[in-house]
Amino acid sequence: MFNLLKNEWIKYFMRPATWVMLTLIVLVFALGIMLERFTTGETDRNKTYGENWRTEVQADIKDLNAQVDKLSKKDMNNLSFKESITLAESQQELSRLSFYLKKDVQPPAMQNLYAYLLDTSPLINLVALMVIVIAGSVMSREHQQGTIKLLMIRPASRLTIFFAKYLFVLLTSLIFVVFTYGISMLFGLVTRAHNPTSKLAVTDAETGDFKMVEFWPLLAKVMANDLVMVIVLATIAYVLSVVLRNTAAAQGISLGLLFLGSLIVSFIASKTELVKYIWPANWSLNRYITGLPPVKEMTYGFSLSYNIIALIIVVAIAAYVFNRRDIAN
Protein backbone atom coordinates (compact mmCIF):
# COMPACT_ATOMS: atom_id res chain seq x y z
CA MET A 1 0.00 0.00 0.00
CA PHE A 2 2.87 2.37 0.72
CA ASN A 3 4.10 2.17 -2.88
CA LEU A 4 0.59 2.84 -4.18
CA LEU A 5 0.27 5.83 -1.86
CA LYS A 6 3.70 7.08 -2.95
CA ASN A 7 2.63 6.73 -6.57
CA GLU A 8 -0.45 8.90 -5.98
CA TRP A 9 1.68 11.48 -4.16
CA ILE A 10 4.07 11.72 -7.11
CA LYS A 11 1.23 11.97 -9.63
CA TYR A 12 -0.56 14.82 -7.89
CA PHE A 13 1.93 16.72 -5.77
CA MET A 14 4.52 16.86 -8.54
CA ARG A 15 2.01 18.47 -10.88
CA PRO A 16 2.09 22.27 -11.32
CA ALA A 17 -1.71 22.41 -10.92
CA THR A 18 -1.53 21.27 -7.28
CA TRP A 19 1.08 23.89 -6.45
CA VAL A 20 -0.98 26.51 -8.23
CA MET A 21 -3.84 25.67 -5.86
CA LEU A 22 -1.61 26.06 -2.81
CA THR A 23 -0.21 29.32 -4.19
CA LEU A 24 -3.76 30.58 -4.72
CA ILE A 25 -4.46 30.06 -1.01
CA VAL A 26 -1.44 32.26 -0.18
CA LEU A 27 -2.61 34.92 -2.64
CA VAL A 28 -6.09 34.99 -1.08
CA PHE A 29 -4.58 35.86 2.30
CA ALA A 30 -2.30 38.49 0.75
CA LEU A 31 -5.22 40.04 -1.12
CA GLY A 32 -7.29 40.12 2.05
CA ILE A 33 -4.56 42.06 3.88
CA MET A 34 -4.33 44.59 1.04
CA LEU A 35 -8.11 45.09 0.82
CA GLU A 36 -8.28 45.78 4.55
CA ARG A 37 -6.63 49.15 4.05
CA PHE A 38 -9.56 50.33 1.95
CA THR A 39 -12.36 49.02 4.16
CA THR A 40 -11.33 50.12 7.67
CA GLY A 41 -12.45 53.21 9.52
CA GLU A 42 -10.47 55.57 11.72
CA THR A 43 -10.52 53.30 14.77
CA ASP A 44 -7.08 52.28 16.02
CA ARG A 45 -7.38 48.57 15.26
CA ASN A 46 -3.84 47.62 16.36
CA LYS A 47 -3.70 49.32 19.76
CA THR A 48 -2.40 47.11 22.57
CA TYR A 49 -2.36 47.65 26.33
CA GLY A 50 0.47 47.53 28.86
CA GLU A 51 0.74 46.88 32.59
CA ASN A 52 -1.76 49.63 33.46
CA TRP A 53 -4.27 48.21 31.02
CA ARG A 54 -7.32 48.79 33.24
CA THR A 55 -6.72 52.54 33.34
CA GLU A 56 -5.96 52.60 29.61
CA VAL A 57 -9.10 50.63 28.77
CA GLN A 58 -11.27 52.91 30.89
CA ALA A 59 -9.83 55.92 29.07
CA ASP A 60 -10.50 54.30 25.69
CA ILE A 61 -14.07 53.47 26.68
CA LYS A 62 -14.59 57.14 27.58
CA ASP A 63 -13.13 58.27 24.22
CA LEU A 64 -15.19 55.73 22.28
CA ASN A 65 -18.37 56.85 24.01
CA ALA A 66 -17.62 60.43 22.99
CA GLN A 67 -16.91 59.38 19.40
CA VAL A 68 -20.10 57.32 19.16
CA ASP A 69 -22.16 60.17 20.61
CA LYS A 70 -20.62 62.63 18.14
CA LEU A 71 -21.31 60.47 15.09
CA SER A 72 -24.76 59.41 16.30
CA LYS A 73 -25.88 63.05 16.44
CA LYS A 74 -25.33 63.37 12.69
CA ASP A 75 -27.96 62.41 10.14
CA MET A 76 -27.28 58.74 9.38
CA ASN A 77 -28.10 59.31 5.72
CA ASN A 78 -25.42 61.99 5.45
CA LEU A 79 -22.57 60.00 7.00
CA SER A 80 -19.67 59.28 4.69
CA PHE A 81 -18.63 55.70 4.01
CA LYS A 82 -15.62 56.06 6.31
CA GLU A 83 -17.72 57.64 9.07
CA SER A 84 -20.25 54.77 8.87
CA ILE A 85 -17.49 52.22 9.23
CA THR A 86 -15.93 54.18 12.09
CA LEU A 87 -19.26 54.34 13.92
CA ALA A 88 -19.87 50.60 13.57
CA GLU A 89 -16.30 49.77 14.64
CA SER A 90 -16.47 52.14 17.61
CA GLN A 91 -19.72 50.61 18.86
CA GLN A 92 -18.33 47.11 18.52
CA GLU A 93 -15.05 48.05 20.20
CA LEU A 94 -16.92 49.77 23.02
CA SER A 95 -18.85 46.57 23.75
CA ARG A 96 -15.71 44.44 23.46
CA LEU A 97 -13.58 46.55 25.81
CA SER A 98 -16.42 46.81 28.33
CA PHE A 99 -16.74 43.02 28.36
CA TYR A 100 -12.99 42.46 28.89
CA LEU A 101 -12.98 45.02 31.70
CA LYS A 102 -15.96 43.34 33.33
CA LYS A 103 -14.22 39.94 33.16
CA ASP A 104 -10.94 41.50 34.39
CA VAL A 105 -9.01 40.11 31.40
CA GLN A 106 -6.44 42.19 29.52
CA PRO A 107 -7.91 42.84 26.06
CA PRO A 108 -5.93 42.26 22.88
CA ALA A 109 -5.89 44.68 19.98
CA MET A 110 -9.01 44.78 17.82
CA GLN A 111 -6.98 43.18 15.03
CA ASN A 112 -5.39 40.37 17.00
CA LEU A 113 -3.77 37.09 16.05
CA TYR A 114 -6.41 34.85 17.62
CA ALA A 115 -9.33 36.50 15.84
CA TYR A 116 -7.43 36.38 12.56
CA LEU A 117 -6.87 32.62 12.89
CA LEU A 118 -10.56 32.02 13.63
CA ASP A 119 -11.47 34.07 10.56
CA THR A 120 -9.67 31.44 8.48
CA SER A 121 -12.60 29.05 8.79
CA PRO A 122 -14.83 30.74 6.15
CA LEU A 123 -12.09 30.02 3.59
CA ILE A 124 -12.65 26.30 4.05
CA ASN A 125 -15.05 26.26 1.08
CA LEU A 126 -12.16 27.28 -1.17
CA VAL A 127 -10.03 24.50 0.32
CA ALA A 128 -12.87 22.01 -0.16
CA LEU A 129 -13.20 23.08 -3.79
CA MET A 130 -9.53 22.37 -4.44
CA VAL A 131 -9.60 18.99 -2.70
CA ILE A 132 -12.75 18.04 -4.62
CA VAL A 133 -10.94 18.75 -7.89
CA ILE A 134 -8.20 16.32 -6.84
CA ALA A 135 -10.41 13.65 -5.23
CA GLY A 136 -12.87 13.69 -8.12
CA SER A 137 -10.18 12.57 -10.54
CA VAL A 138 -8.20 10.08 -8.45
CA MET A 139 -9.98 6.98 -9.76
CA SER A 140 -11.93 8.18 -12.78
CA ARG A 141 -8.80 9.45 -14.50
CA GLU A 142 -7.36 5.94 -14.33
CA HIS A 143 -10.39 4.69 -16.27
CA GLN A 144 -10.40 7.54 -18.77
CA GLN A 145 -6.69 7.24 -19.50
CA GLY A 146 -6.75 3.45 -19.56
CA THR A 147 -4.16 3.13 -16.77
CA ILE A 148 -6.61 1.26 -14.54
CA LYS A 149 -5.60 -1.99 -16.28
CA LEU A 150 -1.97 -1.37 -15.35
CA LEU A 151 -3.04 -1.05 -11.72
CA MET A 152 -4.97 -4.31 -11.91
CA ILE A 153 -1.93 -6.34 -13.02
CA ARG A 154 -0.08 -5.36 -9.84
CA PRO A 155 0.07 -7.92 -7.03
CA ALA A 156 -2.02 -5.63 -4.81
CA SER A 157 -5.68 -6.54 -4.47
CA ARG A 158 -8.46 -4.30 -5.72
CA LEU A 159 -9.43 -3.32 -2.18
CA THR A 160 -5.82 -2.41 -1.41
CA ILE A 161 -5.76 -0.14 -4.47
CA PHE A 162 -9.11 1.37 -3.51
CA PHE A 163 -8.11 2.15 0.06
CA ALA A 164 -4.63 3.36 -0.92
CA LYS A 165 -6.24 5.95 -3.16
CA TYR A 166 -8.78 6.84 -0.46
CA LEU A 167 -5.99 7.23 2.08
CA PHE A 168 -4.32 9.63 -0.35
CA VAL A 169 -7.57 11.63 -0.51
CA LEU A 170 -7.68 11.81 3.30
CA LEU A 171 -4.04 12.89 3.52
CA THR A 172 -4.61 15.51 0.83
CA SER A 173 -7.55 16.89 2.82
CA LEU A 174 -5.37 17.08 5.94
CA ILE A 175 -2.47 18.72 4.07
CA PHE A 176 -4.67 21.42 2.51
CA VAL A 177 -6.43 22.27 5.80
CA VAL A 178 -3.18 22.39 7.80
CA PHE A 179 -1.48 24.39 5.04
CA THR A 180 -4.30 26.94 5.03
CA TYR A 181 -4.17 27.46 8.78
CA GLY A 182 -0.37 27.49 8.67
CA ILE A 183 -0.37 30.29 6.10
CA SER A 184 -2.97 32.10 8.18
CA MET A 185 -0.68 31.83 11.21
CA LEU A 186 2.28 33.26 9.26
CA PHE A 187 0.29 36.23 7.95
CA GLY A 188 -1.24 36.74 11.39
CA LEU A 189 2.13 36.78 13.15
CA VAL A 190 3.34 39.48 10.76
CA THR A 191 0.25 41.67 10.41
CA ARG A 192 -1.62 41.23 13.71
CA ALA A 193 -0.94 42.23 17.29
CA HIS A 194 -0.16 39.27 19.54
CA ASN A 195 -2.60 38.39 22.29
CA PRO A 196 -1.54 38.99 25.91
CA THR A 197 -3.46 36.01 27.31
CA SER A 198 -4.94 32.71 26.10
CA LYS A 199 -8.47 34.03 26.61
CA LEU A 200 -10.55 35.55 23.84
CA ALA A 201 -13.97 37.19 23.78
CA VAL A 202 -16.14 35.72 21.03
CA THR A 203 -19.74 36.34 20.05
CA ASP A 204 -22.28 33.80 21.29
CA ALA A 205 -24.23 32.57 18.27
CA GLU A 206 -27.50 32.19 20.20
CA THR A 207 -27.56 35.43 22.22
CA GLY A 208 -25.33 37.73 20.18
CA ASP A 209 -23.47 38.69 23.36
CA PHE A 210 -19.79 38.18 24.12
CA LYS A 211 -18.50 35.16 25.99
CA MET A 212 -14.98 34.39 27.20
CA VAL A 213 -13.27 31.22 25.94
CA GLU A 214 -9.86 29.58 25.96
CA PHE A 215 -8.51 30.17 22.48
CA TRP A 216 -6.32 27.15 21.68
CA PRO A 217 -8.93 24.47 22.45
CA LEU A 218 -11.44 26.50 20.41
CA LEU A 219 -9.06 26.77 17.44
CA ALA A 220 -8.34 23.02 17.58
CA LYS A 221 -12.06 22.27 17.50
CA VAL A 222 -12.69 24.69 14.63
CA MET A 223 -9.83 23.16 12.62
CA ALA A 224 -11.05 19.63 13.33
CA ASN A 225 -14.57 20.57 12.24
CA ASP A 226 -13.22 22.13 9.04
CA LEU A 227 -11.22 18.98 8.36
CA VAL A 228 -14.34 16.84 8.81
CA MET A 229 -16.23 18.94 6.27
CA VAL A 230 -13.39 18.76 3.72
CA ILE A 231 -13.08 15.00 4.24
CA VAL A 232 -16.83 14.53 3.74
CA LEU A 233 -16.86 16.46 0.45
CA ALA A 234 -13.60 14.85 -0.72
CA THR A 235 -15.03 11.42 0.06
CA ILE A 236 -18.19 12.17 -1.91
CA ALA A 237 -16.04 13.26 -4.87
CA TYR A 238 -13.87 10.14 -4.59
CA VAL A 239 -16.86 7.79 -4.31
CA LEU A 240 -18.48 9.39 -7.36
CA SER A 241 -15.16 9.09 -9.18
CA VAL A 242 -15.17 5.36 -8.46
CA VAL A 243 -18.82 4.73 -9.25
CA LEU A 244 -19.26 6.99 -12.28
CA ARG A 245 -15.75 6.67 -13.73
CA ASN A 246 -16.15 10.20 -15.06
CA THR A 247 -14.04 13.05 -13.70
CA ALA A 248 -16.29 15.88 -14.86
CA ALA A 249 -19.41 14.26 -13.37
CA ALA A 250 -17.71 13.47 -10.04
CA GLN A 251 -16.30 16.97 -9.69
CA GLY A 252 -19.45 18.69 -10.95
CA ILE A 253 -21.85 16.90 -8.60
CA SER A 254 -19.52 17.40 -5.62
CA LEU A 255 -19.07 21.11 -6.37
CA GLY A 256 -22.81 21.44 -6.75
CA LEU A 257 -23.27 20.00 -3.27
CA LEU A 258 -20.59 22.34 -1.93
CA PHE A 259 -22.17 25.51 -3.31
CA LEU A 260 -25.86 24.59 -3.29
CA GLY A 261 -25.96 22.38 -0.20
CA SER A 262 -26.61 25.25 2.23
CA LEU A 263 -29.38 26.65 0.00
CA ILE A 264 -31.05 23.24 -0.20
CA VAL A 265 -30.79 22.83 3.57
CA SER A 266 -32.25 26.31 4.22
CA PHE A 267 -35.17 25.63 1.87
CA ILE A 268 -36.01 22.25 3.37
CA ALA A 269 -35.52 23.60 6.92
CA SER A 270 -38.24 26.17 6.23
CA LYS A 271 -40.62 23.33 5.38
CA THR A 272 -39.83 20.55 7.83
CA GLU A 273 -37.58 19.59 10.73
CA LEU A 274 -36.76 16.36 8.91
CA VAL A 275 -33.96 18.34 7.27
CA LYS A 276 -31.69 17.13 10.07
CA TYR A 277 -31.66 13.69 8.45
CA ILE A 278 -30.05 14.82 5.20
CA TRP A 279 -26.26 14.85 4.91
CA PRO A 280 -25.63 18.51 3.90
CA ALA A 281 -27.36 19.67 7.08
CA ASN A 282 -24.76 17.85 9.17
CA TRP A 283 -21.36 18.22 7.53
CA SER A 284 -20.69 21.83 8.65
CA LEU A 285 -19.96 21.19 12.32
CA ASN A 286 -18.75 24.75 12.93
CA ARG A 287 -22.37 25.83 12.79
CA TYR A 288 -22.51 24.75 16.41
CA ILE A 289 -19.68 27.18 17.25
CA THR A 290 -20.02 30.19 14.96
CA GLY A 291 -23.65 29.91 13.95
CA LEU A 292 -26.83 27.97 14.48
CA PRO A 293 -27.81 24.49 13.20
CA PRO A 294 -30.68 24.22 10.68
CA VAL A 295 -32.91 22.78 13.40
CA LYS A 296 -32.63 24.02 16.97
CA GLU A 297 -32.89 20.50 18.41
CA MET A 298 -29.84 19.27 16.47
CA THR A 299 -26.70 18.60 18.50
CA TYR A 300 -23.01 18.45 17.74
CA GLY A 301 -22.88 14.77 18.73
CA PHE A 302 -25.74 13.91 16.38
CA SER A 303 -24.10 15.60 13.38
CA LEU A 304 -20.68 14.10 14.10
CA SER A 305 -22.16 10.60 14.43
CA TYR A 306 -24.18 11.12 11.25
CA ASN A 307 -21.03 12.06 9.31
CA ILE A 308 -19.08 9.05 10.57
CA ILE A 309 -21.88 6.60 9.74
CA ALA A 310 -22.52 8.18 6.33
CA LEU A 311 -18.81 8.06 5.45
CA ILE A 312 -18.60 4.38 6.38
CA ILE A 313 -21.66 3.56 4.27
CA VAL A 314 -20.65 5.41 1.09
CA VAL A 315 -17.04 4.18 1.26
CA ALA A 316 -18.23 0.61 1.77
CA ILE A 317 -20.57 0.89 -1.24
CA ALA A 318 -17.81 2.33 -3.41
CA ALA A 319 -15.37 -0.37 -2.31
CA TYR A 320 -17.91 -3.08 -3.13
CA VAL A 321 -18.59 -1.58 -6.58
CA PHE A 322 -14.89 -1.26 -7.36
CA ASN A 323 -14.13 -4.78 -6.17
CA ARG A 324 -16.92 -6.37 -8.23
CA ARG A 325 -16.84 -4.26 -11.36
CA ASP A 326 -15.64 -5.58 -14.69
CA ILE A 327 -12.97 -3.15 -15.93
CA ALA A 328 -12.50 -4.76 -19.30
CA ASN A 329 -14.43 -1.87 -20.84
XYZ file of C-alpha atoms in Angstrom:
329
model
C 0.000 0.000 0.000
C 2.870 2.369 0.720
C 4.105 2.173 -2.877
C 0.593 2.842 -4.177
C 0.272 5.825 -1.862
C 3.697 7.080 -2.951
C 2.626 6.731 -6.570
C -0.447 8.903 -5.977
C 1.680 11.476 -4.159
C 4.071 11.721 -7.107
C 1.232 11.974 -9.625
C -0.561 14.822 -7.887
C 1.933 16.722 -5.768
C 4.517 16.857 -8.538
C 2.007 18.473 -10.878
C 2.091 22.266 -11.316
C -1.711 22.411 -10.918
C -1.530 21.272 -7.283
C 1.083 23.886 -6.448
C -0.978 26.512 -8.232
C -3.844 25.667 -5.862
C -1.609 26.059 -2.808
C -0.210 29.320 -4.190
C -3.758 30.578 -4.718
C -4.456 30.059 -1.007
C -1.440 32.258 -0.177
C -2.609 34.923 -2.639
C -6.089 34.988 -1.077
C -4.576 35.860 2.304
C -2.298 38.486 0.752
C -5.224 40.035 -1.122
C -7.293 40.125 2.052
C -4.562 42.057 3.881
C -4.334 44.589 1.043
C -8.107 45.092 0.822
C -8.284 45.782 4.552
C -6.629 49.149 4.049
C -9.557 50.334 1.950
C -12.364 49.025 4.163
C -11.331 50.121 7.666
C -12.449 53.207 9.517
C -10.473 55.571 11.724
C -10.516 53.304 14.772
C -7.078 52.278 16.021
C -7.380 48.571 15.260
C -3.843 47.620 16.361
C -3.699 49.317 19.760
C -2.396 47.112 22.571
C -2.364 47.653 26.329
C 0.472 47.526 28.860
C 0.736 46.879 32.591
C -1.763 49.626 33.464
C -4.274 48.211 31.023
C -7.322 48.787 33.243
C -6.719 52.541 33.344
C -5.964 52.596 29.607
C -9.103 50.627 28.774
C -11.270 52.907 30.894
C -9.827 55.922 29.067
C -10.495 54.299 25.686
C -14.068 53.468 26.677
C -14.591 57.142 27.577
C -13.126 58.265 24.221
C -15.185 55.732 22.280
C -18.369 56.854 24.012
C -17.615 60.426 22.989
C -16.910 59.380 19.398
C -20.102 57.317 19.161
C -22.159 60.174 20.605
C -20.621 62.629 18.140
C -21.307 60.472 15.091
C -24.756 59.410 16.297
C -25.884 63.051 16.440
C -25.330 63.367 12.694
C -27.956 62.409 10.138
C -27.276 58.738 9.384
C -28.097 59.307 5.723
C -25.421 61.986 5.452
C -22.574 59.997 7.000
C -19.669 59.282 4.690
C -18.631 55.702 4.012
C -15.619 56.056 6.309
C -17.723 57.642 9.071
C -20.251 54.775 8.867
C -17.486 52.217 9.228
C -15.926 54.185 12.087
C -19.258 54.342 13.924
C -19.866 50.597 13.575
C -16.304 49.767 14.643
C -16.471 52.140 17.609
C -19.721 50.609 18.855
C -18.328 47.112 18.524
C -15.047 48.053 20.204
C -16.917 49.774 23.016
C -18.852 46.573 23.746
C -15.712 44.442 23.458
C -13.584 46.550 25.815
C -16.417 46.812 28.331
C -16.740 43.018 28.357
C -12.991 42.458 28.886
C -12.978 45.023 31.701
C -15.962 43.336 33.332
C -14.221 39.943 33.162
C -10.938 41.495 34.387
C -9.008 40.107 31.398
C -6.437 42.191 29.521
C -7.913 42.840 26.062
C -5.926 42.257 22.881
C -5.893 44.684 19.977
C -9.008 44.784 17.824
C -6.977 43.178 15.035
C -5.393 40.365 17.004
C -3.770 37.089 16.045
C -6.406 34.846 17.620
C -9.327 36.501 15.841
C -7.431 36.379 12.558
C -6.874 32.619 12.891
C -10.558 32.021 13.634
C -11.469 34.074 10.563
C -9.668 31.439 8.481
C -12.604 29.047 8.794
C -14.832 30.738 6.153
C -12.095 30.022 3.589
C -12.649 26.300 4.046
C -15.047 26.263 1.082
C -12.156 27.283 -1.169
C -10.027 24.501 0.319
C -12.868 22.007 -0.159
C -13.199 23.084 -3.792
C -9.526 22.369 -4.439
C -9.600 18.994 -2.701
C -12.752 18.045 -4.624
C -10.939 18.749 -7.891
C -8.204 16.316 -6.843
C -10.406 13.651 -5.234
C -12.872 13.687 -8.123
C -10.177 12.572 -10.541
C -8.205 10.078 -8.454
C -9.977 6.980 -9.759
C -11.932 8.178 -12.781
C -8.800 9.450 -14.503
C -7.364 5.944 -14.331
C -10.395 4.690 -16.269
C -10.401 7.540 -18.774
C -6.689 7.244 -19.498
C -6.754 3.447 -19.563
C -4.161 3.131 -16.770
C -6.610 1.263 -14.542
C -5.599 -1.985 -16.281
C -1.969 -1.373 -15.350
C -3.043 -1.050 -11.724
C -4.973 -4.314 -11.913
C -1.929 -6.345 -13.017
C -0.083 -5.356 -9.839
C 0.074 -7.915 -7.029
C -2.017 -5.626 -4.806
C -5.684 -6.538 -4.471
C -8.457 -4.303 -5.717
C -9.428 -3.323 -2.183
C -5.819 -2.415 -1.414
C -5.760 -0.144 -4.473
C -9.108 1.373 -3.514
C -8.111 2.149 0.065
C -4.626 3.356 -0.917
C -6.238 5.955 -3.156
C -8.780 6.839 -0.465
C -5.992 7.233 2.081
C -4.323 9.630 -0.352
C -7.572 11.632 -0.514
C -7.679 11.806 3.300
C -4.039 12.894 3.515
C -4.609 15.512 0.830
C -7.547 16.889 2.818
C -5.371 17.079 5.938
C -2.472 18.725 4.072
C -4.668 21.421 2.514
C -6.427 22.268 5.795
C -3.178 22.389 7.803
C -1.477 24.388 5.036
C -4.305 26.939 5.033
C -4.170 27.458 8.779
C -0.373 27.488 8.671
C -0.366 30.294 6.100
C -2.965 32.104 8.181
C -0.676 31.830 11.207
C 2.281 33.259 9.261
C 0.287 36.230 7.950
C -1.244 36.744 11.391
C 2.127 36.776 13.155
C 3.343 39.481 10.759
C 0.247 41.669 10.412
C -1.619 41.233 13.707
C -0.938 42.230 17.289
C -0.160 39.271 19.540
C -2.603 38.385 22.291
C -1.536 38.992 25.906
C -3.463 36.007 27.307
C -4.940 32.713 26.095
C -8.471 34.033 26.614
C -10.555 35.550 23.839
C -13.972 37.190 23.783
C -16.142 35.716 21.029
C -19.742 36.338 20.054
C -22.278 33.804 21.291
C -24.227 32.575 18.268
C -27.499 32.188 20.197
C -27.560 35.427 22.218
C -25.334 37.728 20.177
C -23.469 38.687 23.356
C -19.794 38.181 24.119
C -18.496 35.163 25.994
C -14.976 34.395 27.203
C -13.273 31.223 25.939
C -9.857 29.580 25.963
C -8.510 30.167 22.478
C -6.323 27.153 21.677
C -8.932 24.465 22.446
C -11.437 26.503 20.414
C -9.057 26.766 17.438
C -8.340 23.018 17.585
C -12.063 22.273 17.497
C -12.687 24.695 14.627
C -9.827 23.159 12.617
C -11.050 19.627 13.329
C -14.573 20.573 12.237
C -13.219 22.133 9.037
C -11.223 18.982 8.361
C -14.337 16.836 8.811
C -16.227 18.941 6.272
C -13.388 18.756 3.724
C -13.076 14.997 4.237
C -16.829 14.528 3.740
C -16.856 16.458 0.453
C -13.604 14.848 -0.716
C -15.029 11.415 0.061
C -18.191 12.165 -1.913
C -16.037 13.256 -4.872
C -13.872 10.136 -4.591
C -16.861 7.790 -4.315
C -18.475 9.390 -7.360
C -15.158 9.091 -9.181
C -15.169 5.364 -8.455
C -18.820 4.727 -9.251
C -19.262 6.994 -12.281
C -15.751 6.670 -13.728
C -16.154 10.196 -15.058
C -14.035 13.048 -13.696
C -16.294 15.882 -14.858
C -19.406 14.264 -13.366
C -17.712 13.472 -10.037
C -16.300 16.969 -9.693
C -19.452 18.687 -10.948
C -21.849 16.896 -8.596
C -19.525 17.405 -5.620
C -19.067 21.108 -6.369
C -22.813 21.437 -6.754
C -23.272 19.997 -3.270
C -20.594 22.344 -1.930
C -22.166 25.508 -3.308
C -25.858 24.593 -3.287
C -25.956 22.383 -0.199
C -26.614 25.252 2.225
C -29.379 26.650 0.002
C -31.047 23.243 -0.202
C -30.790 22.832 3.572
C -32.253 26.307 4.217
C -35.169 25.629 1.866
C -36.009 22.246 3.374
C -35.522 23.597 6.921
C -38.244 26.174 6.231
C -40.622 23.326 5.384
C -39.828 20.545 7.834
C -37.583 19.591 10.732
C -36.763 16.360 8.905
C -33.961 18.343 7.267
C -31.687 17.132 10.069
C -31.658 13.695 8.450
C -30.046 14.822 5.198
C -26.263 14.854 4.911
C -25.627 18.509 3.898
C -27.359 19.666 7.079
C -24.762 17.849 9.170
C -21.360 18.218 7.533
C -20.689 21.829 8.645
C -19.958 21.186 12.321
C -18.746 24.747 12.930
C -22.375 25.825 12.785
C -22.511 24.748 16.408
C -19.679 27.181 17.253
C -20.019 30.186 14.957
C -23.654 29.910 13.951
C -26.825 27.974 14.477
C -27.807 24.494 13.201
C -30.676 24.224 10.678
C -32.914 22.784 13.401
C -32.626 24.019 16.965
C -32.894 20.495 18.415
C -29.838 19.272 16.465
C -26.704 18.596 18.500
C -23.007 18.447 17.744
C -22.876 14.774 18.735
C -25.744 13.906 16.381
C -24.102 15.601 13.379
C -20.682 14.096 14.099
C -22.158 10.602 14.427
C -24.181 11.117 11.247
C -21.032 12.064 9.311
C -19.083 9.048 10.569
C -21.884 6.600 9.745
C -22.524 8.181 6.333
C -18.814 8.062 5.453
C -18.597 4.380 6.376
C -21.660 3.559 4.274
C -20.648 5.405 1.089
C -17.037 4.185 1.258
C -18.234 0.607 1.766
C -20.567 0.889 -1.242
C -17.808 2.332 -3.412
C -15.368 -0.370 -2.306
C -17.909 -3.082 -3.131
C -18.589 -1.579 -6.578
C -14.888 -1.258 -7.359
C -14.129 -4.776 -6.172
C -16.925 -6.374 -8.226
C -16.843 -4.260 -11.358
C -15.637 -5.578 -14.693
C -12.973 -3.149 -15.933
C -12.497 -4.758 -19.302
C -14.434 -1.874 -20.842
